[in-house]
mmCIF file of C-alpha atoms in Angstrom:
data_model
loop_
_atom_site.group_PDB
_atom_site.id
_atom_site.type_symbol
_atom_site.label_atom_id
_atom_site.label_comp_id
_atom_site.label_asym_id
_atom_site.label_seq_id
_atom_site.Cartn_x
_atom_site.Cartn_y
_atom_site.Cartn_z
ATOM 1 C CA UNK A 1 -60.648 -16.162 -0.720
ATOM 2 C CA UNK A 2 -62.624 -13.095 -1.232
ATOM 3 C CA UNK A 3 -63.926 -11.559 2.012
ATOM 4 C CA UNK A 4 -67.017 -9.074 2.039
ATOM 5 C CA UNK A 5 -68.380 -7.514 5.232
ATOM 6 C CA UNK A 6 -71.537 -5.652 4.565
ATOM 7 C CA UNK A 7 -72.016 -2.425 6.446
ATOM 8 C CA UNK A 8 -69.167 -0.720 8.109
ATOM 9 C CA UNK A 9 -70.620 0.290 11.116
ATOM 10 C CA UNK A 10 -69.898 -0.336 14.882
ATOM 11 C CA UNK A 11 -69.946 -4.558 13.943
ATOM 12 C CA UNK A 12 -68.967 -4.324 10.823
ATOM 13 C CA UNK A 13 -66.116 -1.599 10.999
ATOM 14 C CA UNK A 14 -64.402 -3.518 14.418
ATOM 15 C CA UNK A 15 -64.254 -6.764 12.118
ATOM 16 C CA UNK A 16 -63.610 -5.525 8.867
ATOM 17 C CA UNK A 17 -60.463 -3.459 10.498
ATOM 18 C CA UNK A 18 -59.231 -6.627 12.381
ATOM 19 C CA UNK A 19 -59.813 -9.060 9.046
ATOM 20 C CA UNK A 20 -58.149 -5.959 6.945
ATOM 21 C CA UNK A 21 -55.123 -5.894 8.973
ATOM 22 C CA UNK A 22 -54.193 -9.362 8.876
ATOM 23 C CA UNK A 23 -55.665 -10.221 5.106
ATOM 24 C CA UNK A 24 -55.631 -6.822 3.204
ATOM 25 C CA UNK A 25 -52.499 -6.810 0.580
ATOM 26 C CA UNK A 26 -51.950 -10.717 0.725
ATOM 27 C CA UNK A 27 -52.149 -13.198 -2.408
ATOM 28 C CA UNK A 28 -54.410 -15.168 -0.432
ATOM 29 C CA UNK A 29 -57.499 -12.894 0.182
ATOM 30 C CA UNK A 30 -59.191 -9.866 -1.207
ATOM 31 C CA UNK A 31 -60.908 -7.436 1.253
ATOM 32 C CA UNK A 32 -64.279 -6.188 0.521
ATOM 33 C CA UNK A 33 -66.000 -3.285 2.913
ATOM 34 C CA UNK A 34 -69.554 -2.439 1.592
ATOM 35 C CA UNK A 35 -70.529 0.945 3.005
ATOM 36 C CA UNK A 36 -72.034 4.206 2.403
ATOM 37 C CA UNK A 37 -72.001 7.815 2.217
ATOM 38 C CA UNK A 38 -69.332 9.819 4.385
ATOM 39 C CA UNK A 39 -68.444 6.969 6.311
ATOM 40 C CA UNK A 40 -67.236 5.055 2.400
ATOM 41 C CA UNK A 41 -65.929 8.205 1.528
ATOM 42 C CA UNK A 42 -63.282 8.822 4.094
ATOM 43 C CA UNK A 43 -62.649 5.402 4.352
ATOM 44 C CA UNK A 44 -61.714 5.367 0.609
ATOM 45 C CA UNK A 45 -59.686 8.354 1.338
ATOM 46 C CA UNK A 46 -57.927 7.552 4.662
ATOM 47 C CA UNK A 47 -58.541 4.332 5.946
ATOM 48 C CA UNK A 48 -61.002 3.024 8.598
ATOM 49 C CA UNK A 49 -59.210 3.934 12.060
ATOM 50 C CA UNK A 50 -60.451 1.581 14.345
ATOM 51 C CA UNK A 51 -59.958 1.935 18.587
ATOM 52 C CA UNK A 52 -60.188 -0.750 20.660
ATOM 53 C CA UNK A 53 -59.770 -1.596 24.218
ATOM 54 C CA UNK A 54 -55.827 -2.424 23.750
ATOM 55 C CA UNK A 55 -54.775 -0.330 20.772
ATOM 56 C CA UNK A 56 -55.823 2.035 17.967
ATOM 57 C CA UNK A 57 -54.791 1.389 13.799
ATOM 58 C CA UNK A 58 -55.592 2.533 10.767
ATOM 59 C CA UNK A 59 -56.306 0.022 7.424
ATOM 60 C CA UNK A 60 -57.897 -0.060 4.031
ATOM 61 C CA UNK A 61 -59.557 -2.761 2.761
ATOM 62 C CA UNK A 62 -58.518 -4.066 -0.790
ATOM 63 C CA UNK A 63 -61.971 -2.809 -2.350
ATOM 64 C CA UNK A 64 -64.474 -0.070 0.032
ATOM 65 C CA UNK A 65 -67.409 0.424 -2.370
ATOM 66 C CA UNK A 66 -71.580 0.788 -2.213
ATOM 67 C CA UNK A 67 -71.915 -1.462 -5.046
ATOM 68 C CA UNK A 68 -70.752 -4.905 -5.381
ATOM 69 C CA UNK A 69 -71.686 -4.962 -9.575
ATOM 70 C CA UNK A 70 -68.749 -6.540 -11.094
ATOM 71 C CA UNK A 71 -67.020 -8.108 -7.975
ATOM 72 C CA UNK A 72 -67.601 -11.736 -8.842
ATOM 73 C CA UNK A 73 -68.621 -13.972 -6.265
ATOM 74 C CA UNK A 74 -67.810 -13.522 -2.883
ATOM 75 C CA UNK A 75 -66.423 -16.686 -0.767
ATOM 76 C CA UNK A 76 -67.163 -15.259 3.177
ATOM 77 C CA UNK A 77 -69.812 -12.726 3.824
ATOM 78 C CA UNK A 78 -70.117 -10.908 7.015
ATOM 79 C CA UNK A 79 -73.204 -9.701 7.120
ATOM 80 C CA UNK A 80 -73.345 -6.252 10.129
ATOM 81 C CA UNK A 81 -76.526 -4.424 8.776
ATOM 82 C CA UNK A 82 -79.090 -3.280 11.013
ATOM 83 C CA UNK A 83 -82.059 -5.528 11.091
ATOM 84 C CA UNK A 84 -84.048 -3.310 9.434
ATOM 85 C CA UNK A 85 -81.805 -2.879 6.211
ATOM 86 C CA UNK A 86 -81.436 -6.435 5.922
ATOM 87 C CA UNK A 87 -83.500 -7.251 3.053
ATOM 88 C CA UNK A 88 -81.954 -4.403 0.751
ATOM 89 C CA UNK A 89 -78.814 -5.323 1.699
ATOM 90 C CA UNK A 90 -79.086 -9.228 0.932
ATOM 91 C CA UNK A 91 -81.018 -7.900 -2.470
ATOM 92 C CA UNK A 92 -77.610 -5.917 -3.507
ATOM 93 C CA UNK A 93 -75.269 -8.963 -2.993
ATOM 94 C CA UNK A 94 -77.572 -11.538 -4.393
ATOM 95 C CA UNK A 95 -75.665 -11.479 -7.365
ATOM 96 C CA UNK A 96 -72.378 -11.329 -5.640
ATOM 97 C CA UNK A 97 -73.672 -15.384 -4.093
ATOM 98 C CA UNK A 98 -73.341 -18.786 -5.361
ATOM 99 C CA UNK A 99 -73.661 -22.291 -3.608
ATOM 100 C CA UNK A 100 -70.014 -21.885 -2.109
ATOM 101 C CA UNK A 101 -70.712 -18.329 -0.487
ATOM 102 C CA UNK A 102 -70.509 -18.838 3.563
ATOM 103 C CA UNK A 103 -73.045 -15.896 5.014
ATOM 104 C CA UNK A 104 -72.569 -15.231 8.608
ATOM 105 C CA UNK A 105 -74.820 -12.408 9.943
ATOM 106 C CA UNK A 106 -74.111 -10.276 12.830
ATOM 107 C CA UNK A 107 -77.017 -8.817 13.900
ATOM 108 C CA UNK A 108 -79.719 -8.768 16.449
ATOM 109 C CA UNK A 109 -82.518 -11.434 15.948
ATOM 110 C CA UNK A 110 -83.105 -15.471 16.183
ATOM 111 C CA UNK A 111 -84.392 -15.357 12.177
ATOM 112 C CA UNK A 112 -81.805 -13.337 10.866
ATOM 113 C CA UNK A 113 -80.660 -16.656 8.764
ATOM 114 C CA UNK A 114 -84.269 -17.436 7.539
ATOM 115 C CA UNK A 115 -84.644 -13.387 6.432
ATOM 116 C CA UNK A 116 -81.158 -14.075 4.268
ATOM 117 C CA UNK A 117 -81.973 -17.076 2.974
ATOM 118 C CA UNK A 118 -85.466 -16.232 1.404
ATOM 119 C CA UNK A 119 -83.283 -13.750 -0.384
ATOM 120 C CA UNK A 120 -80.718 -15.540 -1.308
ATOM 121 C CA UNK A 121 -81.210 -19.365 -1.158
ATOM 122 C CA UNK A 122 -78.570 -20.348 -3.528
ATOM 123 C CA UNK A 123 -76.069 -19.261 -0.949
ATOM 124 C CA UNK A 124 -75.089 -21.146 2.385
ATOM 125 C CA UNK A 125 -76.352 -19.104 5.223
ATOM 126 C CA UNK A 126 -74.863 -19.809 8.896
ATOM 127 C CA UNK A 127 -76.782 -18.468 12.335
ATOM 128 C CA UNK A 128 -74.304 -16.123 13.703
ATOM 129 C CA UNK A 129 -74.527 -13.355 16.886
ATOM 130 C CA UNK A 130 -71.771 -11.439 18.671
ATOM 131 C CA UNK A 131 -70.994 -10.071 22.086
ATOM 132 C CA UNK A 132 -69.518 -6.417 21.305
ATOM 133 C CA UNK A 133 -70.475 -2.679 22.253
ATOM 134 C CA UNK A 134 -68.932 -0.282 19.254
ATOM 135 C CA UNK A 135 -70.114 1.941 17.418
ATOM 136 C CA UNK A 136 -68.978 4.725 14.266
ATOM 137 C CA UNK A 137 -67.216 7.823 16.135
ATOM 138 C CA UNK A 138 -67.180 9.752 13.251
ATOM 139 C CA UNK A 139 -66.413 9.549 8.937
ATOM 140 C CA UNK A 140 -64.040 6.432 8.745
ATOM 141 C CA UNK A 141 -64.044 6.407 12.327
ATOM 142 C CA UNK A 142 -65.132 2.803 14.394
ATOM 143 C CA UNK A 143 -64.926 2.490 18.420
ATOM 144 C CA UNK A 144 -65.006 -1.150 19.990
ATOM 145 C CA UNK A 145 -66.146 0.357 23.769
ATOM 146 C CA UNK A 146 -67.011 -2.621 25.302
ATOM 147 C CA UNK A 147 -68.175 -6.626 25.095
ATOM 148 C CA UNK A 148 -65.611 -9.141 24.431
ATOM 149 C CA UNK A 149 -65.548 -8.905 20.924
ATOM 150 C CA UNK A 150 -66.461 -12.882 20.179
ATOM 151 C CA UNK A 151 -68.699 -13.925 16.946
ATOM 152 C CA UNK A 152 -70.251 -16.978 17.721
ATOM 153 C CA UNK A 153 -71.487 -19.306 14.736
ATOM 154 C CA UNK A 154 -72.713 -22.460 12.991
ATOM 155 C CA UNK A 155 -74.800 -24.203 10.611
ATOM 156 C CA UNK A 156 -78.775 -24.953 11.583
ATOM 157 C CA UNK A 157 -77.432 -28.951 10.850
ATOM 158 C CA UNK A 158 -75.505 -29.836 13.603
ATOM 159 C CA UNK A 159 -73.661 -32.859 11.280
ATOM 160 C CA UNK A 160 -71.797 -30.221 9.146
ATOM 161 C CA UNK A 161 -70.341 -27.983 12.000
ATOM 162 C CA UNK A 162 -66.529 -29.529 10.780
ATOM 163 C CA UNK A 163 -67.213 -28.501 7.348
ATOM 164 C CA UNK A 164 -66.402 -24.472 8.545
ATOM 165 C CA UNK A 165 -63.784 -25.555 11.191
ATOM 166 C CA UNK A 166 -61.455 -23.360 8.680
ATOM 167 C CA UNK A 167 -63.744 -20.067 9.139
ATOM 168 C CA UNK A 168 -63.394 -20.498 12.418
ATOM 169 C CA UNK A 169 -59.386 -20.556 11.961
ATOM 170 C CA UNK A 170 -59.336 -17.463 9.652
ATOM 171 C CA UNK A 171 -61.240 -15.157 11.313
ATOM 172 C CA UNK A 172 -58.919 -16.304 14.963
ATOM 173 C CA UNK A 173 -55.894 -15.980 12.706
ATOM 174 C CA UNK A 174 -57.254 -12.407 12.636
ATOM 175 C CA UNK A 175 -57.497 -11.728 16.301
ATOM 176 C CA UNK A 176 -61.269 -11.906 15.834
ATOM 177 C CA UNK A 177 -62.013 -14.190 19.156
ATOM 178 C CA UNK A 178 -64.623 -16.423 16.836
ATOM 179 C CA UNK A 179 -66.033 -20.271 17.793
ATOM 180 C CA UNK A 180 -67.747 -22.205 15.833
ATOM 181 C CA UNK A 181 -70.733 -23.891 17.807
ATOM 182 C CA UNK A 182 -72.655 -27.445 16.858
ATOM 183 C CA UNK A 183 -75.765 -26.157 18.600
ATOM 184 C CA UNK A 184 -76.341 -22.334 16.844
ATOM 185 C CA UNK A 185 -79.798 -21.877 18.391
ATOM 186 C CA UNK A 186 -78.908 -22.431 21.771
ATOM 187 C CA UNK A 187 -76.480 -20.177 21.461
ATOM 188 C CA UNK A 188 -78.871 -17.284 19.985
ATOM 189 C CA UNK A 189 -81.517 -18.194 22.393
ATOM 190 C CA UNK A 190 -79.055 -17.913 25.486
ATOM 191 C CA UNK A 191 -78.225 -14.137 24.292
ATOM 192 C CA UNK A 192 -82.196 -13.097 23.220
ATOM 193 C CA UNK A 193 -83.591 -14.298 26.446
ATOM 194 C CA UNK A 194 -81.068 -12.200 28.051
ATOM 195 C CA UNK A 195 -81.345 -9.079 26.135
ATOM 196 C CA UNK A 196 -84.774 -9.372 26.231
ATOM 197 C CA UNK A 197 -85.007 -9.187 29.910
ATOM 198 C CA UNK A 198 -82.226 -6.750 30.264
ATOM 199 C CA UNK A 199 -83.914 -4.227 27.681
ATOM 200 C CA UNK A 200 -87.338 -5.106 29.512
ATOM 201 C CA UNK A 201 -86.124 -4.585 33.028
ATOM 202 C CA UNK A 202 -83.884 -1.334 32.622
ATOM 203 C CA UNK A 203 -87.060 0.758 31.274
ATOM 204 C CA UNK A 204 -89.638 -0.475 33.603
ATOM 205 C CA UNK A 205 -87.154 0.412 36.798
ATOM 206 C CA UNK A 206 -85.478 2.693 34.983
ATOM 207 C CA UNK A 207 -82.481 1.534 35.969
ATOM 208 C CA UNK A 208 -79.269 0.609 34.867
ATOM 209 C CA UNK A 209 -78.652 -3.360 34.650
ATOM 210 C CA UNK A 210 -75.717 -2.868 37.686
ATOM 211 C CA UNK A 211 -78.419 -1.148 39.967
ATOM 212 C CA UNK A 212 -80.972 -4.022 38.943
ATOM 213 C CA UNK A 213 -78.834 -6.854 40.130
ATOM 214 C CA UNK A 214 -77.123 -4.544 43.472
ATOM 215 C CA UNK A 215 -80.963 -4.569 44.426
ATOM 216 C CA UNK A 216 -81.821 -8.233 46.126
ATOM 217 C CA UNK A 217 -85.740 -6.871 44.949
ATOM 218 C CA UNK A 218 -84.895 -6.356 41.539
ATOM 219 C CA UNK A 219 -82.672 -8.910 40.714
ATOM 220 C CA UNK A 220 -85.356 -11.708 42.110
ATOM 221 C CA UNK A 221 -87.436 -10.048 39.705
ATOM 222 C CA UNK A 222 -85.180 -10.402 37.075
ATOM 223 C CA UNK A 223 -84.837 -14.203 37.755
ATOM 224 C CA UNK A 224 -88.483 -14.622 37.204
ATOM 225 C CA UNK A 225 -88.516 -12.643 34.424
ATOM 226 C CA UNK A 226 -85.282 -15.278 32.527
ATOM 227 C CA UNK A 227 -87.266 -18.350 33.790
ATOM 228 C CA UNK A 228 -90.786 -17.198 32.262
ATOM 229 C CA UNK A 229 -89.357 -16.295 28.925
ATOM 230 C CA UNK A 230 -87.130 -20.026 29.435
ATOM 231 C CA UNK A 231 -89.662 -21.555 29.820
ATOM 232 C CA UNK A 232 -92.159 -20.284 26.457
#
């Protein structure tokens, strides 16, 4: 199986080292980082050192490039792009897609899916988020700080969650702590409607979240605030 993540940055970096470690090397799977700039170039010289909570390694993938011409097709894309690079991303591994390509995307938004998909709708596109604070540290350099790490994802049609049951197995096999959900909007919606509030709610108080909920005030605020946006 051929493995791509796209964009090597705080997402992409903490589960490109963890699927490099375990898959980089092996018969079974190829490896594919997709960055740029410094941050490619010192990972094709020295590895990606990623630091985690519980320990700190070094890997290389089996290919770290900015430009997937020539790759073939790619089984398993992780896509860890910032919302607003999205489209140009997508555009450069169009060709890199075919009916058999899984996309999982990591990043913030409920239409992330719909925004790959107009791209590339030859390609089977999961909805996908993750709970994880990381970011790059430096050139080839990727800190997980915080969050528990878990990608959560699943097909829009709830009848074909089984179908990926062995995603779900690789990327665990990995140490990535990944489950694959029937219902993938609840599962966005229940994160948006509380970043949304949380974002909200820190710069109107100006406040951190802690101090929002130690305050009986605030956090009755906050309450109405989730139940509002529930409830549109």
């Amino acid at each position: 199986m051929k493995l791509a993540v796209i964009g090597i940055g705080g997402v992409g970096g903490v589960f490109g080292g963890l699927l490099a470690r375990k898959y980089a090397g092996s018969k079974e799977h190829e490896i594919v980082f997709v960055a740029r700039g410094e941050h490619l170039a010192a990972i094709k010289k020295n590895g990606l050192k990623l630091t985690t909570p519980n320990e700190e390694f070094t890997v290389a993938p089996d290919i770290a490039t900015d430009n997937t011409e020539g790759l073939g097709t790619f089984d398993l894309v992780l896509f860890c792009v910032k919302s607003y690079g999205l489209e140009k991303a997508a555009e450069q591994i169009k060709r890199n897609a075919g009916p058999k390509t899984v996309i999982i995307p990591l990043l913030n938004g409920v239409d992330i899916s719909e925004r790959i998909k107009a791209v590339i709708p030859e390609a089977d596109v999961l909805g996908g988020l993750v709970y994880i604070g990381s970011s790059i540290v430096g050139p080839g350099a990727v800190k997980h700080a915080g969050g528990s790490g878990q990608i959560i994802f699943g097909p829009k049609d709830a009848s074909r969650v089984e179908n990926y049951r062995p995603i779900e197995k690789l990327l665990r096999d990995a140490g990535i702590k990944a489950d694959l959900v029937a219902d993938i909007d609840l599962a966005l919606w229940t994160k948006y409607i509380f970043i949304s509030s949380m974002a909200g709610l820190t710069s109107y108080f100006g406040k951190t979240f802690g101090e929002i909920l130690e305050s009986p005030q605030d956090k009755q605020f906050l309450e109405g605030v989730l139940k509002e946006i529930e409830a549109v």
